[in-house]
Amino acid sequence: GFLFVSLLDIFHLVTVPGMAFFPEINKQTTLHFWIYTRFFEAMLLLSAPWFLTRRLNEGITFLFFTSITLLLIWLSLAFEKPILITEDGLTAFKNISEYLIIFVMLLTIGLYIQQKSKFSTVTYHYLLLALIFGITSEYVFTLYSNFNSFAFTLGHLLKLISFWSIYQAIVQKTLNIPIKKLS
């Protein structure tokens, strides 16, 4: 799932106004990529414990995530509405979207605490850390009024720490360490 989150985040990056990839793109498009990707990520994290006890069909899962990703790319590129930012700053729709993402992440923390025994201790702590930094990032993204503000930069740095924590939980602790033990 995070492969597709990263693909959507690449689209978010290359559609930032001023980037040379899509010169006619405006701020709405990059913000749509941000919001849709954060909802996708939050739902992915919320559903993770369910998948710990079930066998996945890799082909169907890959097709499902590909379909969702293509839909989100199309929605982001095809529609400028709802408006997320104006000359006066962020719209209520943008901020409410961020708060809904925060709510889903808070639900996820509650679910992870409830299902703590399904995770290794280290993975559990890194996932909680990722969610805490993700929530903080989303909150900070309700505070900026332009793309050059401190809050805008801080929000992205917090999101980077969140992604680093997910990397630690998934790749380092659940893949690298067992492989080293086997060898």
Coordinates of N, CA, C and O in Angstrom, one line a residue:
G1 N 0.8 -1.2 0.0 CA 0.0 0.0 0.0 C 0.8 1.3 0.0 O 0.5 2.3 -0.6
F2 N 2.0 1.2 0.7 CA 2.8 2.4 0.8 C 3.5 2.7 -0.5 O 4.0 3.8 -0.8
L3 N 3.7 1.7 -1.4 CA 4.2 1.9 -2.7 C 3.3 2.9 -3.4 O 3.8 3.9 -4.1
F4 N 2.0 2.7 -3.3 CA 1.0 3.6 -4.0 C 0.9 4.9 -3.3 O 0.7 6.0 -4.0
V5 N 1.0 5.0 -2.0 CA 1.1 6.3 -1.3 C 2.3 7.1 -1.8 O 2.2 8.3 -2.1
S6 N 3.4 6.4 -1.9 CA 4.6 7.1 -2.4 C 4.5 7.6 -3.9 O 4.9 8.7 -4.2
L7 N 3.8 6.8 -4.7 CA 3.5 7.3 -6.1 C 2.7 8.5 -6.1 O 2.9 9.5 -6.8
L8 N 1.6 8.5 -5.3 CA 0.8 9.7 -5.2 C 1.5 10.9 -4.6 O 1.3 12.0 -5.0
D9 N 2.4 10.6 -3.6 CA 3.2 11.7 -3.1 C 4.2 12.3 -4.1 O 4.5 13.5 -4.1
I10 N 4.7 11.5 -5.0 CA 5.5 12.0 -6.1 C 4.7 12.9 -7.0 O 5.1 14.0 -7.4
F11 N 3.4 12.5 -7.3 CA 2.6 13.4 -8.1 C 2.3 14.7 -7.3 O 2.3 15.8 -7.9
H12 N 2.2 14.6 -6.0 CA 2.0 15.8 -5.2 C 3.2 16.7 -5.3 O 3.1 17.9 -5.5
L13 N 4.4 16.1 -5.3 CA 5.6 16.9 -5.4 C 5.8 17.5 -6.8 O 6.1 18.7 -6.9
V14 N 5.6 16.8 -7.8 CA 5.8 17.4 -9.2 C 4.7 18.3 -9.6 O 4.9 19.0 -10.7
T15 N 3.6 18.4 -8.9 CA 2.6 19.4 -9.3 C 2.6 20.6 -8.4 O 1.7 21.5 -8.6
V16 N 3.6 20.7 -7.6 CA 3.7 22.0 -6.8 C 4.0 23.1 -7.8 O 4.9 23.0 -8.7
P17 N 3.3 24.2 -7.7 CA 3.6 25.4 -8.6 C 5.0 25.8 -8.6 O 5.6 25.9 -7.5
G18 N 5.6 26.0 -9.7 CA 7.0 26.3 -9.9 C 7.9 25.1 -10.3 O 9.0 25.3 -10.7
M19 N 7.4 23.9 -10.1 CA 8.1 22.8 -10.6 C 7.9 22.7 -12.1 O 6.9 23.1 -12.7
A20 N 8.9 22.3 -12.8 CA 9.0 22.3 -14.3 C 8.2 21.2 -15.0 O 8.0 21.2 -16.2
F21 N 7.6 20.3 -14.2 CA 7.0 19.1 -14.8 C 5.6 19.4 -15.4 O 5.2 19.0 -16.5
F22 N 4.8 20.2 -14.7 CA 3.5 20.6 -15.1 C 3.3 22.1 -15.0 O 2.7 22.6 -14.0
P23 N 3.8 22.9 -15.9 CA 3.9 24.4 -15.7 C 2.5 25.0 -15.6 O 2.4 26.1 -15.0
E24 N 1.5 24.4 -16.2 CA 0.1 25.1 -16.1 C -0.7 24.6 -14.9 O -1.8 25.0 -14.7
I25 N -0.1 23.8 -14.0 CA -0.9 23.3 -12.9 C -0.9 24.4 -11.8 O 0.0 25.2 -11.6
N26 N -2.0 24.5 -11.1 CA -2.2 25.4 -10.0 C -2.1 24.8 -8.6 O -2.0 23.6 -8.5
K27 N -2.2 25.6 -7.6 CA -2.1 25.1 -6.2 C -3.2 24.1 -5.9 O -3.0 23.2 -5.0
Q28 N -4.4 24.2 -6.5 CA -5.5 23.3 -6.2 C -5.1 21.8 -6.4 O -5.4 21.0 -5.6
T29 N -4.4 21.6 -7.6 CA -4.1 20.3 -8.0 C -3.1 19.6 -6.9 O -3.3 18.5 -6.5
T30 N -2.1 20.3 -6.6 CA -1.1 19.7 -5.6 C -1.8 19.5 -4.2 O -1.5 18.5 -3.6
L31 N -2.7 20.4 -3.8 CA -3.4 20.2 -2.6 C -4.4 19.0 -2.7 O -4.6 18.3 -1.7
H32 N -5.0 18.9 -3.8 CA -5.9 17.7 -4.0 C -5.1 16.4 -3.9 O -5.5 15.5 -3.2
F33 N -3.9 16.4 -4.5 CA -3.0 15.2 -4.3 C -2.7 15.0 -2.8 O -2.8 13.8 -2.3
W34 N -2.4 16.0 -2.1 CA -2.1 15.9 -0.7 C -3.2 15.3 0.1 O -3.1 14.3 0.8
I35 N -4.4 15.9 0.0 CA -5.6 15.5 0.7 C -6.0 14.0 0.4 O -6.2 13.2 1.3
Y36 N -6.1 13.7 -0.9 CA -6.5 12.4 -1.3 C -5.5 11.3 -0.8 O -5.8 10.3 -0.4
T37 N -4.2 11.7 -0.9 CA -3.1 10.7 -0.5 C -3.2 10.5 1.0 O -3.0 9.4 1.5
R38 N -3.4 11.6 1.8 CA -3.4 11.4 3.2 C -4.6 10.6 3.6 O -4.5 9.8 4.6
F39 N -5.8 10.8 3.0 CA -6.9 9.9 3.3 C -6.6 8.5 3.0 O -6.9 7.6 3.8
F40 N -6.0 8.2 1.8 CA -5.6 6.9 1.4 C -4.7 6.3 2.4 O -4.8 5.1 2.9
E41 N -3.7 7.0 2.8 CA -2.7 6.6 3.8 C -3.3 6.3 5.2 O -3.1 5.2 5.8
A42 N -4.2 7.2 5.6 CA -4.9 7.0 6.9 C -5.8 5.7 6.9 O -5.8 5.0 7.9
M43 N -6.5 5.5 5.8 CA -7.3 4.3 5.7 C -6.4 3.0 5.6 O -6.8 2.0 6.2
L44 N -5.3 3.1 4.9 CA -4.4 2.0 4.9 C -3.9 1.6 6.3 O -3.9 0.5 6.6
L45 N -3.5 2.6 7.0 CA -3.0 2.4 8.4 C -4.1 1.9 9.3 O -3.9 1.0 10.1
L46 N -5.3 2.4 9.1 CA -6.5 1.9 9.9 C -6.8 0.5 9.6 O -7.1 -0.3 10.5
S47 N -6.6 0.0 8.4 CA -7.0 -1.3 8.0 C -5.9 -2.3 8.3 O -6.1 -3.5 8.2
A48 N -4.7 -1.9 8.6 CA -3.5 -2.8 8.8 C -3.7 -3.9 9.7 O -3.4 -5.1 9.4
P49 N -4.3 -3.7 10.9 CA -4.5 -4.9 11.8 C -5.4 -6.0 11.2 O -5.2 -7.1 11.5
W50 N -6.3 -5.6 10.4 CA -7.2 -6.5 9.8 C -6.5 -7.5 8.9 O -6.7 -8.7 8.8
F51 N -5.5 -6.9 8.2 CA -4.7 -7.7 7.3 C -3.6 -8.6 7.9 O -3.0 -9.4 7.3
L52 N -3.3 -8.3 9.2 CA -2.3 -9.1 9.9 C -2.8 -10.6 10.1 O -2.0 -11.5 10.2
T53 N -4.1 -10.8 10.1 CA -4.6 -12.1 10.4 C -5.3 -12.7 9.2 O -6.0 -13.8 9.3
R54 N -5.2 -12.1 8.0 CA -5.8 -12.7 6.8 C -4.7 -12.8 5.7 O -3.8 -12.0 5.6
R55 N -4.9 -13.8 4.9 CA -4.1 -14.0 3.7 C -4.6 -13.1 2.6 O -5.7 -13.1 2.2
L56 N -3.6 -12.4 2.0 CA -4.0 -11.5 0.8 C -3.7 -12.2 -0.5 O -2.7 -12.9 -0.6
N57 N -4.6 -11.9 -1.4 CA -4.3 -12.3 -2.8 C -3.5 -11.1 -3.4 O -4.1 -10.0 -3.6
E58 N -2.2 -11.3 -3.7 CA -1.4 -10.2 -4.1 C -1.9 -9.6 -5.4 O -1.8 -8.4 -5.5
G59 N -2.3 -10.4 -6.3 CA -2.8 -9.9 -7.6 C -4.0 -9.0 -7.4 O -4.1 -7.9 -8.0
I60 N -5.0 -9.4 -6.7 CA -6.2 -8.6 -6.4 C -5.8 -7.3 -5.6 O -6.3 -6.2 -5.9
T61 N -5.0 -7.5 -4.6 CA -4.5 -6.3 -3.8 C -3.8 -5.3 -4.7 O -4.1 -4.1 -4.6
F62 N -2.9 -5.8 -5.6 CA -2.2 -4.9 -6.5 C -3.2 -4.2 -7.4 O -3.1 -3.0 -7.6
L63 N -4.1 -4.9 -8.0 CA -5.1 -4.3 -8.9 C -6.0 -3.3 -8.1 O -6.3 -2.2 -8.7
F64 N -6.4 -3.6 -6.9 CA -7.2 -2.7 -6.1 C -6.5 -1.4 -5.8 O -7.0 -0.3 -6.1
F65 N -5.2 -1.5 -5.4 CA -4.4 -0.3 -5.1 C -4.1 0.5 -6.3 O -4.1 1.7 -6.3
T66 N -3.9 -0.2 -7.4 CA -3.6 0.5 -8.7 C -4.9 1.3 -9.1 O -4.8 2.4 -9.6
S67 N -6.0 0.6 -9.0 CA -7.3 1.3 -9.4 C -7.5 2.5 -8.5 O -7.9 3.6 -9.0
I68 N -7.3 2.4 -7.2 CA -7.5 3.6 -6.3 C -6.5 4.7 -6.7 O -6.9 5.9 -6.7
T69 N -5.3 4.3 -6.9 CA -4.3 5.3 -7.3 C -4.6 6.0 -8.6 O -4.5 7.3 -8.6
L70 N -5.0 5.3 -9.6 CA -5.4 5.9 -10.9 C -6.6 6.8 -10.7 O -6.7 7.9 -11.3
L71 N -7.6 6.4 -9.9 CA -8.7 7.2 -9.6 C -8.3 8.5 -8.9 O -8.8 9.6 -9.3
L72 N -7.4 8.4 -7.9 CA -7.0 9.7 -7.2 C -6.2 10.6 -8.1 O -6.3 11.8 -8.0
I73 N -5.4 10.0 -9.0 CA -4.6 10.8 -9.9 C -5.6 11.6 -10.9 O -5.5 12.8 -11.1
W74 N -6.6 10.8 -11.4 CA -7.6 11.4 -12.3 C -8.3 12.5 -11.5 O -8.5 13.6 -12.1
L75 N -8.8 12.3 -10.3 CA -9.6 13.3 -9.6 C -8.7 14.5 -9.3 O -9.2 15.7 -9.4
S76 N -7.5 14.3 -9.0 CA -6.6 15.5 -8.7 C -6.3 16.3 -9.9 O -6.2 17.5 -9.9
L77 N -6.1 15.7 -11.1 CA -5.8 16.4 -12.3 C -7.0 16.9 -13.0 O -6.9 18.0 -13.7
A78 N -8.2 16.3 -12.9 CA -9.3 16.7 -13.7 C -10.2 17.8 -13.0 O -10.9 18.5 -13.7
F79 N -10.1 17.9 -11.7 CA -11.0 18.8 -11.0 C -10.3 19.8 -10.2 O -9.4 19.4 -9.4
E80 N -10.7 21.1 -10.3 CA -10.1 22.1 -9.4 C -10.9 22.3 -8.1 O -10.5 23.0 -7.2
K81 N -12.1 21.7 -8.2 CA -13.0 21.9 -7.0 C -13.1 20.6 -6.3 O -13.0 19.5 -6.9
P82 N -13.2 20.6 -5.0 CA -13.4 21.8 -4.1 C -12.2 22.6 -4.0 O -11.1 22.1 -4.0
I83 N -12.4 23.9 -3.9 CA -11.3 24.9 -3.7 C -10.7 24.6 -2.3 O -11.4 24.6 -1.3
L84 N -9.4 24.5 -2.2 CA -8.7 24.3 -1.0 C -7.9 25.4 -0.5 O -7.6 25.5 0.7
I85 N -7.5 26.4 -1.4 CA -6.7 27.5 -0.9 C -7.1 28.7 -1.9 O -7.4 28.5 -3.0
T86 N -7.2 29.9 -1.3 CA -7.5 31.1 -2.0 C -6.4 32.1 -1.7 O -5.5 31.8 -0.9
E87 N -6.5 33.3 -2.2 CA -5.5 34.4 -1.8 C -5.6 34.7 -0.4 O -4.6 35.2 0.2
D88 N -6.7 34.5 0.3 CA -6.9 34.7 1.7 C -6.4 33.6 2.6 O -6.3 33.8 3.8
G89 N -6.0 32.5 2.0 CA -5.5 31.4 2.8 C -6.3 30.1 2.6 O -7.0 30.0 1.6
L90 N -6.2 29.2 3.5 CA -6.9 27.9 3.4 C -8.4 28.0 3.5 O -8.9 28.8 4.3
T91 N -9.1 27.1 2.8 CA -10.6 27.2 2.9 C -11.0 26.3 4.1 O -10.2 25.4 4.5
A92 N -12.3 26.4 4.5 CA -12.8 25.6 5.5 C -12.8 24.1 5.1 O -12.5 23.2 5.9
F93 N -13.1 23.8 3.8 CA -13.1 22.5 3.3 C -11.7 21.8 3.5 O -11.6 20.7 3.9
K94 N -10.6 22.6 3.2 CA -9.3 22.0 3.3 C -9.0 21.7 4.8 O -8.5 20.6 5.1
N95 N -9.3 22.6 5.7 CA -9.1 22.4 7.1 C -9.9 21.3 7.7 O -9.4 20.4 8.4
I96 N -11.2 21.2 7.3 CA -12.0 20.1 7.7 C -11.5 18.7 7.2 O -11.5 17.8 8.0
S97 N -11.0 18.7 6.0 CA -10.4 17.5 5.5 C -9.2 17.1 6.3 O -9.1 15.9 6.6
E98 N -8.4 18.0 6.7 CA -7.2 17.7 7.5 C -7.7 17.2 8.9 O -7.1 16.2 9.4
Y99 N -8.7 17.8 9.5 CA -9.2 17.3 10.7 C -9.9 15.9 10.6 O -9.7 15.1 11.6
L100 N -10.5 15.6 9.5 CA -11.0 14.2 9.3 C -9.9 13.2 9.2 O -10.0 12.1 9.7
I101 N -8.8 13.6 8.6 CA -7.6 12.7 8.5 C -7.1 12.5 9.9 O -6.7 11.3 10.2
I102 N -7.0 13.5 10.7 CA -6.5 13.4 12.0 C -7.4 12.5 12.8 O -6.9 11.6 13.6
F103 N -8.7 12.6 12.6 CA -9.7 11.7 13.3 C -9.4 10.3 13.0 O -9.4 9.4 13.9
V104 N -9.3 10.0 11.7 CA -9.0 8.6 11.3 C -7.7 8.1 11.9 O -7.6 6.9 12.4
M105 N -6.7 9.0 12.0 CA -5.4 8.6 12.6 C -5.6 8.3 14.1 O -4.9 7.4 14.6
L106 N -6.4 9.1 14.7 CA -6.7 8.9 16.2 C -7.4 7.6 16.4 O -7.1 6.8 17.3
L107 N -8.4 7.3 15.5 CA -9.0 6.0 15.6 C -8.0 4.8 15.4 O -8.1 3.8 16.1
T108 N -7.1 5.1 14.5 CA -6.0 4.1 14.2 C -5.2 3.8 15.5 O -4.9 2.7 15.8
I109 N -4.8 4.9 16.1 CA -4.0 4.7 17.4 C -4.8 3.9 18.4 O -4.3 3.0 19.0
G110 N -6.1 4.2 18.5 CA -6.9 3.5 19.5 C -7.0 2.0 19.1 O -6.9 1.1 19.9
L111 N -7.1 1.7 17.8 CA -7.2 0.3 17.3 C -5.9 -0.4 17.6 O -5.8 -1.5 18.0
Y112 N -4.7 0.3 17.3 CA -3.4 -0.3 17.5 C -3.2 -0.6 19.0 O -2.6 -1.6 19.4
I113 N -3.6 0.3 19.9 CA -3.5 0.1 21.3 C -4.3 -1.2 21.7 O -3.9 -2.0 22.5
Q114 N -5.5 -1.2 21.2 CA -6.4 -2.4 21.4 C -5.8 -3.7 20.9 O -6.0 -4.7 21.5
Q115 N -5.1 -3.6 19.8 CA -4.6 -4.9 19.2 C -3.1 -4.9 19.3 O -2.4 -5.5 18.4
K116 N -2.6 -4.4 20.3 CA -1.1 -4.3 20.5 C -0.4 -5.7 20.4 O 0.7 -5.8 19.9
S117 N -1.1 -6.7 20.9 CA -0.5 -8.1 20.9 C -0.2 -8.6 19.5 O 0.6 -9.5 19.3
K118 N -0.8 -8.0 18.5 CA -0.6 -8.5 17.1 C 0.7 -7.9 16.5 O 1.1 -8.3 15.4
F119 N 1.3 -6.9 17.1 CA 2.5 -6.3 16.6 C 3.7 -6.6 17.5 O 3.6 -6.8 18.7
S120 N 4.9 -6.7 16.9 CA 6.1 -6.7 17.7 C 6.2 -5.4 18.5 O 5.7 -4.4 18.0
T121 N 6.9 -5.4 19.6 CA 7.0 -4.2 20.4 C 7.6 -3.0 19.6 O 7.1 -1.9 19.6
V122 N 8.7 -3.3 18.9 CA 9.4 -2.3 18.1 C 8.5 -1.7 17.0 O 8.4 -0.5 16.8
T123 N 7.9 -2.6 16.3 CA 7.0 -2.2 15.2 C 5.8 -1.4 15.7 O 5.5 -0.3 15.2
Y124 N 5.2 -1.8 16.8 CA 4.1 -1.1 17.5 C 4.5 0.3 17.8 O 3.8 1.3 17.5
H125 N 5.7 0.5 18.4 CA 6.2 1.8 18.8 C 6.5 2.7 17.6 O 6.1 3.9 17.6
Y126 N 7.1 2.1 16.6 CA 7.4 2.9 15.4 C 6.1 3.3 14.7 O 6.0 4.5 14.2
L127 N 5.1 2.5 14.7 CA 3.8 2.8 14.0 C 3.1 3.9 14.8 O 2.5 4.8 14.2
L128 N 3.1 3.8 16.1 CA 2.5 4.9 17.0 C 3.2 6.2 16.7 O 2.6 7.2 16.6
L129 N 4.6 6.1 16.7 CA 5.4 7.3 16.4 C 5.0 7.9 15.1 O 4.8 9.1 14.9
A130 N 4.9 7.1 14.1 CA 4.5 7.6 12.7 C 3.1 8.2 12.8 O 2.9 9.3 12.2
L131 N 2.2 7.7 13.5 CA 0.8 8.3 13.6 C 0.9 9.6 14.3 O 0.2 10.5 13.9
I132 N 1.6 9.6 15.4 CA 1.7 10.9 16.2 C 2.3 12.0 15.3 O 1.8 13.1 15.3
F133 N 3.4 11.7 14.6 CA 4.0 12.7 13.7 C 3.1 13.0 12.6 O 3.0 14.2 12.1
G134 N 2.4 12.1 12.1 CA 1.4 12.3 11.0 C 0.3 13.2 11.5 O -0.1 14.1 10.7
I135 N -0.3 13.0 12.6 CA -1.3 13.8 13.2 C -0.8 15.3 13.4 O -1.5 16.2 13.0
T136 N 0.4 15.4 13.9 CA 1.0 16.7 14.2 C 1.2 17.4 12.8 O 0.9 18.6 12.7
S137 N 1.7 16.7 11.8 CA 1.8 17.2 10.5 C 0.5 17.8 9.9 O 0.4 18.9 9.4
E138 N -0.5 16.9 10.0 CA -1.8 17.4 9.5 C -2.3 18.6 10.2 O -2.9 19.5 9.6
Y139 N -2.1 18.6 11.5 CA -2.6 19.8 12.3 C -1.8 21.1 11.8 O -2.4 22.1 11.6
V140 N -0.5 21.0 11.6 CA 0.3 22.1 11.2 C -0.2 22.6 9.8 O -0.1 23.7 9.5
F141 N -0.6 21.6 9.0 CA -1.1 22.0 7.7 C -2.4 22.7 7.7 O -2.9 23.1 6.6
T142 N -3.0 22.9 8.8 CA -4.2 23.8 8.9 C -3.8 25.2 9.3 O -4.7 26.1 9.3
L143 N -2.5 25.5 9.5 CA -2.1 26.8 10.0 C -1.4 27.7 9.0 O -1.3 28.9 9.3
Y144 N -1.0 27.2 7.8 CA -0.3 28.0 6.9 C -1.3 28.8 6.0 O -2.5 28.5 5.8
S145 N -0.8 29.9 5.4 CA -1.6 30.7 4.5 C -1.0 30.7 3.1 O -1.6 31.1 2.1
N146 N 0.3 30.4 3.0 CA 0.9 30.3 1.7 C 2.0 29.2 1.7 O 2.4 28.7 2.7
F147 N 2.5 28.9 0.5 CA 3.5 27.8 0.4 C 4.9 28.2 0.8 O 5.8 27.3 0.8
N148 N 5.1 29.4 1.3 CA 6.4 29.9 1.7 C 6.5 30.1 3.2 O 7.4 30.6 3.7
S149 N 5.4 29.6 3.9 CA 5.4 29.9 5.4 C 6.2 28.8 6.2 O 6.5 27.7 5.7
F150 N 6.5 29.2 7.4 CA 7.2 28.2 8.3 C 6.3 27.0 8.5 O 6.8 25.9 8.6
A151 N 5.0 27.2 8.8 CA 4.1 26.1 9.0 C 4.1 25.1 7.9 O 4.1 23.9 8.1
F152 N 4.1 25.6 6.7 CA 4.2 24.7 5.5 C 5.4 23.8 5.5 O 5.3 22.6 5.2
T153 N 6.6 24.4 5.7 CA 7.8 23.7 5.8 C 7.8 22.7 7.0 O 8.2 21.5 6.8
L154 N 7.4 23.2 8.1 CA 7.4 22.3 9.3 C 6.5 21.1 9.1 O 6.8 20.0 9.5
G155 N 5.3 21.3 8.5 CA 4.4 20.2 8.2 C 5.0 19.1 7.4 O 4.9 17.9 7.6
H156 N 5.8 19.5 6.4 CA 6.5 18.6 5.5 C 7.6 17.8 6.3 O 7.8 16.6 6.0
L157 N 8.3 18.6 7.1 CA 9.4 17.9 7.9 C 8.8 16.9 8.9 O 9.3 15.8 9.0
L158 N 7.7 17.2 9.5 CA 7.0 16.3 10.4 C 6.5 15.1 9.6 O 6.6 13.9 10.1
K159 N 6.0 15.3 8.4 CA 5.5 14.2 7.6 C 6.7 13.3 7.2 O 6.6 12.0 7.1
L160 N 7.9 13.9 6.9 CA 9.1 13.1 6.6 C 9.4 12.2 7.8 O 9.8 11.0 7.6
I161 N 9.3 12.7 9.0 CA 9.6 11.9 10.2 C 8.6 10.8 10.3 O 8.9 9.6 10.7
S162 N 7.4 11.0 10.0 CA 6.3 10.0 10.0 C 6.6 8.9 9.1 O 6.6 7.7 9.4
F163 N 7.0 9.3 7.8 CA 7.4 8.3 6.8 C 8.7 7.5 7.3 O 8.7 6.3 7.0
W164 N 9.6 8.2 7.9 CA 10.8 7.5 8.4 C 10.4 6.4 9.4 O 10.9 5.3 9.4
S165 N 9.5 6.8 10.3 CA 9.0 5.8 11.3 C 8.3 4.6 10.7 O 8.5 3.5 11.1
I166 N 7.5 4.9 9.7 CA 6.9 3.7 8.9 C 7.9 2.9 8.3 O 7.9 1.6 8.3
Y167 N 8.9 3.5 7.7 CA 10.0 2.7 7.1 C 10.7 1.9 8.1 O 11.0 0.7 7.9
Q168 N 11.0 2.4 9.3 CA 11.6 1.7 10.4 C 10.8 0.5 10.8 O 11.2 -0.6 11.0
A169 N 9.4 0.8 10.9 CA 8.5 -0.3 11.4 C 8.4 -1.4 10.4 O 8.4 -2.6 10.7
I170 N 8.3 -1.1 9.1 CA 8.0 -2.1 8.1 C 9.2 -2.7 7.5 O 9.4 -3.9 7.5
V171 N 10.2 -1.9 7.1 CA 11.3 -2.4 6.3 C 12.4 -2.9 7.3 O 12.8 -4.0 7.3
Q172 N 12.8 -2.0 8.2 CA 13.9 -2.3 9.1 C 13.6 -3.4 10.1 O 14.3 -4.4 10.2
K173 N 12.4 -3.3 10.7 CA 12.1 -4.2 11.8 C 11.4 -5.5 11.4 O 11.6 -6.5 12.0
T174 N 10.7 -5.5 10.3 CA 9.9 -6.7 9.9 C 10.6 -7.4 8.7 O 10.2 -8.5 8.4
L175 N 11.5 -6.7 8.0 CA 12.2 -7.4 6.9 C 13.7 -7.6 7.1 O 14.1 -8.7 7.0
N176 N 14.4 -6.5 7.4 CA 15.8 -6.6 7.5 C 16.3 -7.5 8.7 O 17.2 -8.3 8.5
I177 N 15.7 -7.3 9.8 CA 16.2 -8.0 11.0 C 15.9 -9.5 10.9 O 16.8 -10.3 11.1
P178 N 14.7 -10.0 10.5 CA 14.5 -11.4 10.2 C 15.4 -12.0 9.2 O 15.9 -13.1 9.3
I179 N 15.7 -11.3 8.1 CA 16.6 -11.8 7.1 C 18.0 -11.9 7.7 O 18.7 -12.9 7.4
K180 N 18.4 -11.0 8.5 CA 19.8 -11.1 9.1 C 19.8 -12.3 10.0 O 20.8 -13.0 10.1
K181 N 18.7 -12.5 10.8 CA 18.7 -13.7 11.7 C 18.8 -15.0 10.9 O 19.4 -15.9 11.3
L182 N 18.1 -15.0 9.8 CA 18.1 -16.2 8.9 C 19.5 -16.5 8.4 O 19.9 -17.7 8.3
S183 N 20.2 -15.5 8.0 CA 21.5 -15.6 7.4 C 22.5 -15.9 8.5 O 23.5 -16.6 8.3

